[in-house]
PDB file of C-alpha atoms and ligand atoms in Angstrom:
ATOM      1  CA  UNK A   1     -27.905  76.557  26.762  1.00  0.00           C
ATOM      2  CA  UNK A   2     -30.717  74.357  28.042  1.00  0.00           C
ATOM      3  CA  UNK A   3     -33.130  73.383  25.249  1.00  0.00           C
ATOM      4  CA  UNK A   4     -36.794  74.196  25.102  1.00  0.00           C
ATOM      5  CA  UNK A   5     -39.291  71.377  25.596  1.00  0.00           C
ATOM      6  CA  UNK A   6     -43.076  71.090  25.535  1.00  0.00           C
ATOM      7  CA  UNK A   7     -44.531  68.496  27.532  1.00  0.00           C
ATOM      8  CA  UNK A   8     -48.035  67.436  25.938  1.00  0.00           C
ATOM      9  CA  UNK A   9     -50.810  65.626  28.110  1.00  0.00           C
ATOM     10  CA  UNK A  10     -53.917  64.484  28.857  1.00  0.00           C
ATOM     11  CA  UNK A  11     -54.049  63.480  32.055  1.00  0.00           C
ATOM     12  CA  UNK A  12     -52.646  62.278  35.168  1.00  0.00           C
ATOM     13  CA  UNK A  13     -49.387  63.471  34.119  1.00  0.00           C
ATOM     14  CA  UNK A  14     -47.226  61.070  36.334  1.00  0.00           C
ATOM     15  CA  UNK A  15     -44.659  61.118  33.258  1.00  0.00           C
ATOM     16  CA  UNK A  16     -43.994  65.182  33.061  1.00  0.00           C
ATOM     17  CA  UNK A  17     -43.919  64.822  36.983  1.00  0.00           C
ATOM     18  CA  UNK A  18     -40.867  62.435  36.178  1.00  0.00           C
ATOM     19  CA  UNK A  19     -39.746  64.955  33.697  1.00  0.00           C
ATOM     20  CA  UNK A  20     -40.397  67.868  36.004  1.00  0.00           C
ATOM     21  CA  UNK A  21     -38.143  65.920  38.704  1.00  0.00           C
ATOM     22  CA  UNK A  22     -35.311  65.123  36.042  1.00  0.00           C
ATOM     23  CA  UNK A  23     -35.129  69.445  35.435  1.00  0.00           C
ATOM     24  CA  UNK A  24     -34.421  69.585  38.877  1.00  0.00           C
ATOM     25  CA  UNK A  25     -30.726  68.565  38.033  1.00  0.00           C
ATOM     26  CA  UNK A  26     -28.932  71.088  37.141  1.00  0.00           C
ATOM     27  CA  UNK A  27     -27.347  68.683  34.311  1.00  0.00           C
ATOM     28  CA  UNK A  28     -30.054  68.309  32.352  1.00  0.00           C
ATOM     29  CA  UNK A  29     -30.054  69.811  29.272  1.00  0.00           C
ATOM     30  CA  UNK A  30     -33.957  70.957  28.704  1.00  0.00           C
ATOM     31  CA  UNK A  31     -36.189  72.903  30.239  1.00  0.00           C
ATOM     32  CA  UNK A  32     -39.875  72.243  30.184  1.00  0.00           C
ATOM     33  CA  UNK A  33     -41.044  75.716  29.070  1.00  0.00           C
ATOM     34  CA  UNK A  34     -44.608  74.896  28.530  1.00  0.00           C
ATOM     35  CA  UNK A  35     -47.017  72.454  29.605  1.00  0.00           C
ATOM     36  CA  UNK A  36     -50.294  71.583  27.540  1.00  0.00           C
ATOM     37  CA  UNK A  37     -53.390  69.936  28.169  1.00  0.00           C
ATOM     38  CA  UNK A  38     -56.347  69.308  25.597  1.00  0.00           C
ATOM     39  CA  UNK A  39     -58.037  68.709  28.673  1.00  0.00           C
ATOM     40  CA  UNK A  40     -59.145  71.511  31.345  1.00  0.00           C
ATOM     41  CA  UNK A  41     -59.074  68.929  34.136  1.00  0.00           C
ATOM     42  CA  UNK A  42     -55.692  66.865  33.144  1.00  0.00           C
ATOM     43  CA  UNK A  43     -54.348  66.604  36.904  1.00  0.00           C
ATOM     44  CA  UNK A  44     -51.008  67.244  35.182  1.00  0.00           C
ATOM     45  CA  UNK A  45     -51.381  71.154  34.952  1.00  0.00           C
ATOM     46  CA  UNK A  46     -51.659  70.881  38.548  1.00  0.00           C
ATOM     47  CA  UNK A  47     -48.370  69.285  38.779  1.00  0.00           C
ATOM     48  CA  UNK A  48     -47.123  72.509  35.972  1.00  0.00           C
ATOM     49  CA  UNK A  49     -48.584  74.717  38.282  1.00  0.00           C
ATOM     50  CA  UNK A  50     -46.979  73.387  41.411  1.00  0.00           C
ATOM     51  CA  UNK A  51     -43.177  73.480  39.825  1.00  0.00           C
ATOM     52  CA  UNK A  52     -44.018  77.196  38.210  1.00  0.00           C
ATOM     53  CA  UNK A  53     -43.708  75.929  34.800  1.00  0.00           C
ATOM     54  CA  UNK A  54     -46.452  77.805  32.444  1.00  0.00           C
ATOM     55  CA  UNK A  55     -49.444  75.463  31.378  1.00  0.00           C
ATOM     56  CA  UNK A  56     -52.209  76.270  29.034  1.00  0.00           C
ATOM     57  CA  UNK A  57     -55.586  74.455  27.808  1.00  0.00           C
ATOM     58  CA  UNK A  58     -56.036  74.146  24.533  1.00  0.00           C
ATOM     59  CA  UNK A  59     -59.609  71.850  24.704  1.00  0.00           C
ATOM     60  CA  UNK A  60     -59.949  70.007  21.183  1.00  0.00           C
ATOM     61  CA  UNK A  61     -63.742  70.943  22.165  1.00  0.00           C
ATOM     62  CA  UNK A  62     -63.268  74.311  21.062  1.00  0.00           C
ATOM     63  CA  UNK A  63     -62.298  73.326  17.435  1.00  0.00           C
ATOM     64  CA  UNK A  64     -64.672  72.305  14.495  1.00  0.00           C
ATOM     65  CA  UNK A  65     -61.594  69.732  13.186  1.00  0.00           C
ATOM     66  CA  UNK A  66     -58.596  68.394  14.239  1.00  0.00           C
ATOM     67  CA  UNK A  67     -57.168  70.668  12.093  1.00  0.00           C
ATOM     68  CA  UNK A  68     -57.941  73.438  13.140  1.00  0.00           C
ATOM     69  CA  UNK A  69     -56.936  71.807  17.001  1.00  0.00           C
ATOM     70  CA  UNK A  70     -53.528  71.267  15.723  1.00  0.00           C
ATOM     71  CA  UNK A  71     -53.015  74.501  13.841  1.00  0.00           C
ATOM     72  CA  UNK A  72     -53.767  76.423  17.483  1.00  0.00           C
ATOM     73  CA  UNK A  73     -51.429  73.840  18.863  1.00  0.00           C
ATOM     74  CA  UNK A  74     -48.850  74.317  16.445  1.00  0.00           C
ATOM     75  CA  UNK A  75     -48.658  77.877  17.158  1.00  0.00           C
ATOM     76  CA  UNK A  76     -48.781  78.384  20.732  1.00  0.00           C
ATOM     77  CA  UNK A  77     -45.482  76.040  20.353  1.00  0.00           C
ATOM     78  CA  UNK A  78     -43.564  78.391  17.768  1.00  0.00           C
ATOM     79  CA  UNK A  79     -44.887  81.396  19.986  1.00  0.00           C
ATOM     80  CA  UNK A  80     -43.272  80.220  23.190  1.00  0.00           C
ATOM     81  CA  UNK A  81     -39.908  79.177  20.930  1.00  0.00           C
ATOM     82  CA  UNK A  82     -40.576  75.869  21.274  1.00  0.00           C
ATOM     83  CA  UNK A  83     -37.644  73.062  20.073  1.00  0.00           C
ATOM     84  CA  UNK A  84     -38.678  70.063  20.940  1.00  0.00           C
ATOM     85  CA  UNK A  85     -42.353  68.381  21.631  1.00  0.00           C
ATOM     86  CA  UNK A  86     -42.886  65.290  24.202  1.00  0.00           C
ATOM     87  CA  UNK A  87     -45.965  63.380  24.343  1.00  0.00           C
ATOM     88  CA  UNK A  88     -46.780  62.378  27.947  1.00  0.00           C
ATOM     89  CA  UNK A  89     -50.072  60.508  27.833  1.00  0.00           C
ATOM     90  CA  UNK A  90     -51.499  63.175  25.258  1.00  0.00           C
ATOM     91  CA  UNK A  91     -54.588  61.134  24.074  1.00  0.00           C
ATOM     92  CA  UNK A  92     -55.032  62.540  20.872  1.00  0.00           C
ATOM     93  CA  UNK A  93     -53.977  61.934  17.204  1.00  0.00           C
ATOM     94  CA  UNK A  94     -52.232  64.445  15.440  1.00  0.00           C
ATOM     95  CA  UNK A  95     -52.583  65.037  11.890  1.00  0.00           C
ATOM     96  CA  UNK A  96     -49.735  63.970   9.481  1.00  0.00           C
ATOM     97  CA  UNK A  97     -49.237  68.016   8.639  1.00  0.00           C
ATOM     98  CA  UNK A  98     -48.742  68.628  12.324  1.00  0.00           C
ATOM     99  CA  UNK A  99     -46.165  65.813  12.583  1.00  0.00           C
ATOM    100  CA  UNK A 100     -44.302  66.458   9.228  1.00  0.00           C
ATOM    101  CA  UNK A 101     -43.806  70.274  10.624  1.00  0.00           C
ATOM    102  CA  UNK A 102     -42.144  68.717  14.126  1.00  0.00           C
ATOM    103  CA  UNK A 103     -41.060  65.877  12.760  1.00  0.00           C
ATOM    104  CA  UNK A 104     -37.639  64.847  14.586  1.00  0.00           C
ATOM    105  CA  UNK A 105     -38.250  66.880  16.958  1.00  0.00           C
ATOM    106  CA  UNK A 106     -42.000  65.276  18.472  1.00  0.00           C
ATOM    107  CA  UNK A 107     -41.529  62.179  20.547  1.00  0.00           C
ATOM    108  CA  UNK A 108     -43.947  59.874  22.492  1.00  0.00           C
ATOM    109  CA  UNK A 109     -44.061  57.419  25.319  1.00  0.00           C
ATOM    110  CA  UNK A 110     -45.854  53.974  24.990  1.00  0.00           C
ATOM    111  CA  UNK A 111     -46.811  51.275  27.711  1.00  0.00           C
ATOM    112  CA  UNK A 112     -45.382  48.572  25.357  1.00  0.00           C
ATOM    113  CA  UNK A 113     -42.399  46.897  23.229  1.00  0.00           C
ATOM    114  CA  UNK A 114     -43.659  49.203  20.416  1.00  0.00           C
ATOM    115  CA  UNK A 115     -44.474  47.676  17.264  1.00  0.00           C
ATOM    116  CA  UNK A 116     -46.574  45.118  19.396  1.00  0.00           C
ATOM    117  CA  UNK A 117     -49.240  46.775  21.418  1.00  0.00           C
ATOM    118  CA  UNK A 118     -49.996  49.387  19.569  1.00  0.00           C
ATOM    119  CA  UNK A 119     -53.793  51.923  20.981  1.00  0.00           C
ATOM    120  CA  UNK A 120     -55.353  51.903  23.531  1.00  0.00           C
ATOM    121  CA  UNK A 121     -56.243  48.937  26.654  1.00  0.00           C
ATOM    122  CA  UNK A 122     -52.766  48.078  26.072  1.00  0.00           C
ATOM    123  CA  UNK A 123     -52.275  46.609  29.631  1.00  0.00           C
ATOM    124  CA  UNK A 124     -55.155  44.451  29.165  1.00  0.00           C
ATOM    125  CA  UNK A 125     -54.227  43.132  26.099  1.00  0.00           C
ATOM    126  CA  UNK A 126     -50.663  42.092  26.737  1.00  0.00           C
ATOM    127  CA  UNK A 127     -52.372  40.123  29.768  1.00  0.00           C
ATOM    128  CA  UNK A 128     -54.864  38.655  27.638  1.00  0.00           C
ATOM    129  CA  UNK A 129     -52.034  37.929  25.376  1.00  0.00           C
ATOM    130  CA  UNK A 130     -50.294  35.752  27.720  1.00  0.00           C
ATOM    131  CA  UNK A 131     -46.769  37.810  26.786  1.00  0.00           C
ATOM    132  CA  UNK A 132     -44.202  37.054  29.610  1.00  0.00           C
ATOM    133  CA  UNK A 133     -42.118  40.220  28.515  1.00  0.00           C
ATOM    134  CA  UNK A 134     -43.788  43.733  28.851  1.00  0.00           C
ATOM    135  CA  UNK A 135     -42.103  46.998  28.766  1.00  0.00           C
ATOM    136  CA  UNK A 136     -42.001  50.399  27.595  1.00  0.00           C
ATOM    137  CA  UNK A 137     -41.078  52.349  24.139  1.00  0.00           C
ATOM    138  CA  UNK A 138     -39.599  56.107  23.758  1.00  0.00           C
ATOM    139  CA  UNK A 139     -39.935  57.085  20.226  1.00  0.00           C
ATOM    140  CA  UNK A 140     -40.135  59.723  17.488  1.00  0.00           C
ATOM    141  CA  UNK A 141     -43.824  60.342  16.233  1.00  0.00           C
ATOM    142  CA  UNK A 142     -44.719  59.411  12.622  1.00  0.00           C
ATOM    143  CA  UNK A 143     -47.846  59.706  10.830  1.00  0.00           C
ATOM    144  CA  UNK A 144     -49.730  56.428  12.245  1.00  0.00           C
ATOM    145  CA  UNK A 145     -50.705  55.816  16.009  1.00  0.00           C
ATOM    146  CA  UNK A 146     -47.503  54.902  18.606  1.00  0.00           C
ATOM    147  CA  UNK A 147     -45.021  54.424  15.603  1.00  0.00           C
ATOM    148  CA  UNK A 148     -42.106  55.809  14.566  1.00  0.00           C
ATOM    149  CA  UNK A 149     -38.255  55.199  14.916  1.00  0.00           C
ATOM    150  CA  UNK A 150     -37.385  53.456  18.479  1.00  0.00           C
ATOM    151  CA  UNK A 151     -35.207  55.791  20.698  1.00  0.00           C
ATOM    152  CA  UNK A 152     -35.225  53.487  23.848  1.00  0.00           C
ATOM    153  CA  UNK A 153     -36.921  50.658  25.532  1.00  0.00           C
ATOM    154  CA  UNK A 154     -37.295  49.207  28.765  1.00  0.00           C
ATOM    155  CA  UNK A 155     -38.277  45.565  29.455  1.00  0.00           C
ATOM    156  CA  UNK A 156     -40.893  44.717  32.418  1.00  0.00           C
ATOM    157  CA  UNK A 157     -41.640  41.349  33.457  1.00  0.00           C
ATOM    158  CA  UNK A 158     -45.378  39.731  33.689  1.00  0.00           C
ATOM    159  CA  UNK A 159     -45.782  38.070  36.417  1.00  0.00           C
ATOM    160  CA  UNK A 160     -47.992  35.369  37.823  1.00  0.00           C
ATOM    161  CA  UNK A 161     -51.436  36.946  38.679  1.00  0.00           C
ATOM    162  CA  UNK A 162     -50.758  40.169  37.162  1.00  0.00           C
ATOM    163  CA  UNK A 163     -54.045  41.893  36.340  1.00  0.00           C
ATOM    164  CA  UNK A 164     -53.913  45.409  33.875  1.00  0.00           C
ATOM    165  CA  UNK A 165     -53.816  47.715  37.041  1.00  0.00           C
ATOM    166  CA  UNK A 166     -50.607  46.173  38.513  1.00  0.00           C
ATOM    167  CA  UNK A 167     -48.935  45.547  35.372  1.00  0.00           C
ATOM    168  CA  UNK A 168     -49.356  49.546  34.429  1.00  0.00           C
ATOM    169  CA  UNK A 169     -47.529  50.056  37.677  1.00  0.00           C
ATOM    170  CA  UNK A 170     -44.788  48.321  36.934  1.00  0.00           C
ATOM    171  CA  UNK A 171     -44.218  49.542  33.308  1.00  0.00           C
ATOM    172  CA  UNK A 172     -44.672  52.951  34.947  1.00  0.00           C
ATOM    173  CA  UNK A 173     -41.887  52.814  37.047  1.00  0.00           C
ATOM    174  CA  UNK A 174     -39.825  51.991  34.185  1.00  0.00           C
ATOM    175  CA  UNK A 175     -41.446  54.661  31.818  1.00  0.00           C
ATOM    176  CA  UNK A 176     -40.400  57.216  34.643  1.00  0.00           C
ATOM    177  CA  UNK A 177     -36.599  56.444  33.985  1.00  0.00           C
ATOM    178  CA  UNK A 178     -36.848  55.682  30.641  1.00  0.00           C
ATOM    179  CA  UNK A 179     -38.491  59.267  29.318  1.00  0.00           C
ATOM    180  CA  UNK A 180     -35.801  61.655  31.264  1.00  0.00           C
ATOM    181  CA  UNK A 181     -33.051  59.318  29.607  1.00  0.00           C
ATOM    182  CA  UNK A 182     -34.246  59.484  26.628  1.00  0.00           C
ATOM    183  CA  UNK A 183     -35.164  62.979  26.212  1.00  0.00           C
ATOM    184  CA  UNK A 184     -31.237  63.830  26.880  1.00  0.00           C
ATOM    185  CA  UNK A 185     -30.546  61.574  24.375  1.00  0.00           C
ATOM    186  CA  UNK A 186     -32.379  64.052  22.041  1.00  0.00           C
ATOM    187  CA  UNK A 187     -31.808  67.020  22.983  1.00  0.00           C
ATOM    188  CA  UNK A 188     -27.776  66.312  23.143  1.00  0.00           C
ATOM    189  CA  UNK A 189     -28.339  64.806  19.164  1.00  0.00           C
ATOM    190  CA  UNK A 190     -27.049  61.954  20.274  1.00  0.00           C
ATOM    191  CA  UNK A 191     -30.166  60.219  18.879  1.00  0.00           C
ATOM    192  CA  UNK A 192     -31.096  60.961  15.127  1.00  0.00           C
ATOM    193  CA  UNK A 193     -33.935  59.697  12.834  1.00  0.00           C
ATOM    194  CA  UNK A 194     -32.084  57.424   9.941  1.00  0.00           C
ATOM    195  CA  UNK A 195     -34.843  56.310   7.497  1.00  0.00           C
ATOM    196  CA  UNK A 196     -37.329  53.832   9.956  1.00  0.00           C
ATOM    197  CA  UNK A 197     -34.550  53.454  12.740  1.00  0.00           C
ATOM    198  CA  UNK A 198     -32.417  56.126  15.421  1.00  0.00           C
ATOM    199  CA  UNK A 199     -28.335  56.003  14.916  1.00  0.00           C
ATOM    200  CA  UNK A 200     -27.068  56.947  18.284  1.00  0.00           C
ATOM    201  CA  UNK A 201     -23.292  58.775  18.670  1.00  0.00           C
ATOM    202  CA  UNK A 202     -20.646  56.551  19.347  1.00  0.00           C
ATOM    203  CA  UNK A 203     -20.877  57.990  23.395  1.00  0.00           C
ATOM    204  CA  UNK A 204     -24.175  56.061  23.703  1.00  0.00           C
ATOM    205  CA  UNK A 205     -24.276  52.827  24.938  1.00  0.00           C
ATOM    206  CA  UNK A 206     -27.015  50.095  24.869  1.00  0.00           C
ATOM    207  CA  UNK A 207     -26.728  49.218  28.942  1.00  0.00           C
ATOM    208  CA  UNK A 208     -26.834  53.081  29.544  1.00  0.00           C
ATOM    209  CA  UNK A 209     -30.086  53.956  27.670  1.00  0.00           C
ATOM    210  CA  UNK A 210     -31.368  51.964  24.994  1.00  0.00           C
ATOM    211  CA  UNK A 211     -32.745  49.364  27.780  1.00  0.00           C
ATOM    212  CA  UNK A 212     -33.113  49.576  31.203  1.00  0.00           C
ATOM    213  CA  UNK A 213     -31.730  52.928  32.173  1.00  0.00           C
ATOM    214  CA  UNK A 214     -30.419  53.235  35.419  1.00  0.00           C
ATOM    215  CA  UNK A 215     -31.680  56.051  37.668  1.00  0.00           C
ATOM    216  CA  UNK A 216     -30.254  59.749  35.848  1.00  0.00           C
ATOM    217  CA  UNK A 217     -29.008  62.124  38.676  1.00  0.00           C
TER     218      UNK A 217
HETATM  219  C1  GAR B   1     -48.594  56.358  30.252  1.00  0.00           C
HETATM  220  O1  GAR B   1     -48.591  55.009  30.632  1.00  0.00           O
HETATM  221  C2  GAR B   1     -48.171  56.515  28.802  1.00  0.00           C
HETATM  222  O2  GAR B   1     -47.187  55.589  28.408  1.00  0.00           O
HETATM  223  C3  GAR B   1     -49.482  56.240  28.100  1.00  0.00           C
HETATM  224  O3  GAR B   1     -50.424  56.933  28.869  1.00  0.00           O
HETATM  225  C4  GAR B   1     -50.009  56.932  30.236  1.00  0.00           C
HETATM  226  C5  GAR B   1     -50.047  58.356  30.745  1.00  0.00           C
HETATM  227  O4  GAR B   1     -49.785  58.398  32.121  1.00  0.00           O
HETATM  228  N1  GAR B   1     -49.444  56.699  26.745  1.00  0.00           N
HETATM  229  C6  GAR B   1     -50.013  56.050  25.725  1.00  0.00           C
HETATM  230  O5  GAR B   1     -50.686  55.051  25.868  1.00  0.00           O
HETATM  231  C7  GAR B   1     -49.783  56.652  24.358  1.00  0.00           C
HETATM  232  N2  GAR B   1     -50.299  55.807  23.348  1.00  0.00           N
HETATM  233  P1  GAR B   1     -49.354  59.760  32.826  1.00  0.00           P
HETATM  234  O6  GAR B   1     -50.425  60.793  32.440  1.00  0.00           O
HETATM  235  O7  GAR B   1     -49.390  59.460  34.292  1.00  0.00           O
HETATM  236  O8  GAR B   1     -47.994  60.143  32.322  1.00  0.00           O
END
């Protein structure tokens, strides 16, 4: 049985295309059953469309609160049996009863060594920052913005005359392996919330997906 996943976004949607290539295997254990965008334009439905995976606007526009947003949201996830919820460049916050009802089961993707670099202009930052160590976080969702327990991170050098444009490249390469890896580590349980931390099943191993995972078939 493959699981069901939802695949949240925004935008460009270069991370469900990585996720979208990962489902090609016939190893992997999820299925992206439904593809979201608060955004009518999001190049990523295109992307959906093109792999025949069903996609659906829900535009925050169209709600008086956030509320109200994430109640329709909600919903259209329990009505297409939805298990588990991945945040692919989804730019929006979701409220703390939205997160408590998928909680364990909602994870996100962040361009940094999560808890530094938390929001938005992240790239920027870190270069402003003068960090020699970038990277990339997979993690469950809590309450606040890009927190929650760690489920896997991948380390990305700064280099020498880096500017924000080619340092996002760099991390994204990284954020393409790291996502796929990550959400089998979920979907197998071999990744559980434990208080403010993920316990991992004796099977996983730090060099395999923690950090730095190697290429999944
Ligand atoms: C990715 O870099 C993702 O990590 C980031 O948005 C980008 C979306 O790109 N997410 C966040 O910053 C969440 N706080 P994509 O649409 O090509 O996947």
């Amino acid at each position: 049985m493959t699981a069901k996943l939802a695949v949240l976004i925004s935008g460009r949607g270069s991370n469900l295309q990585s996720l979208i290539d990962a489902m090609a295997s016939p190893s992997f254990p999820a299925e992206i059953a439904l593809v979201i965008s608060n955004r009518p334009k999001a190049q990523g439905l295109e992307r959906a469309a093109k792999a025949g995976i069903p996609h659906k606007v829900i535009d925050h526009k169209d709600f008086k609160t956030r509320e109200d947003f994430d109640t329709a949201l909600d919903e259209t996830l329990r009505l297409a049996n939805i298990e588990f919820v991945a945040l692919a460049g989804f730019m929006r916050l979701l409220t703390p009863d939205f997160v408590r009802k998928w909680r364990d089961r909602l994870i996100n993707i962040h361009p940094s060594l999560l808890p530094s670099f938390r929001g938005l202009h992240v790239h920027e930052r870190m270069i402003d920052a003068g960090i020699k160590i970038a990277g990339c976080t997979v993690h469950f969702v809590s309450a606040e913005v890009d927190s929650g327990p760690i489920i896997g991170q991948a380390a990305v050098p700064v280099l020498p005359g880096d500017t924000a444009e080619t340092l996002a490249a760099r991390i994204l390469e990284e954020e393409h392996r790291l996502y796929p890896a990550c959400i089998r580590l979920l979907v197998e349980k071999k990744a559980r919330v434990s208080g403010a931390v993920v316990q991992y099943d004796s099977s996983v191993t730090a060099s395999g997906v923690l950090q730095n995972p190697p290429d999944s078939d």
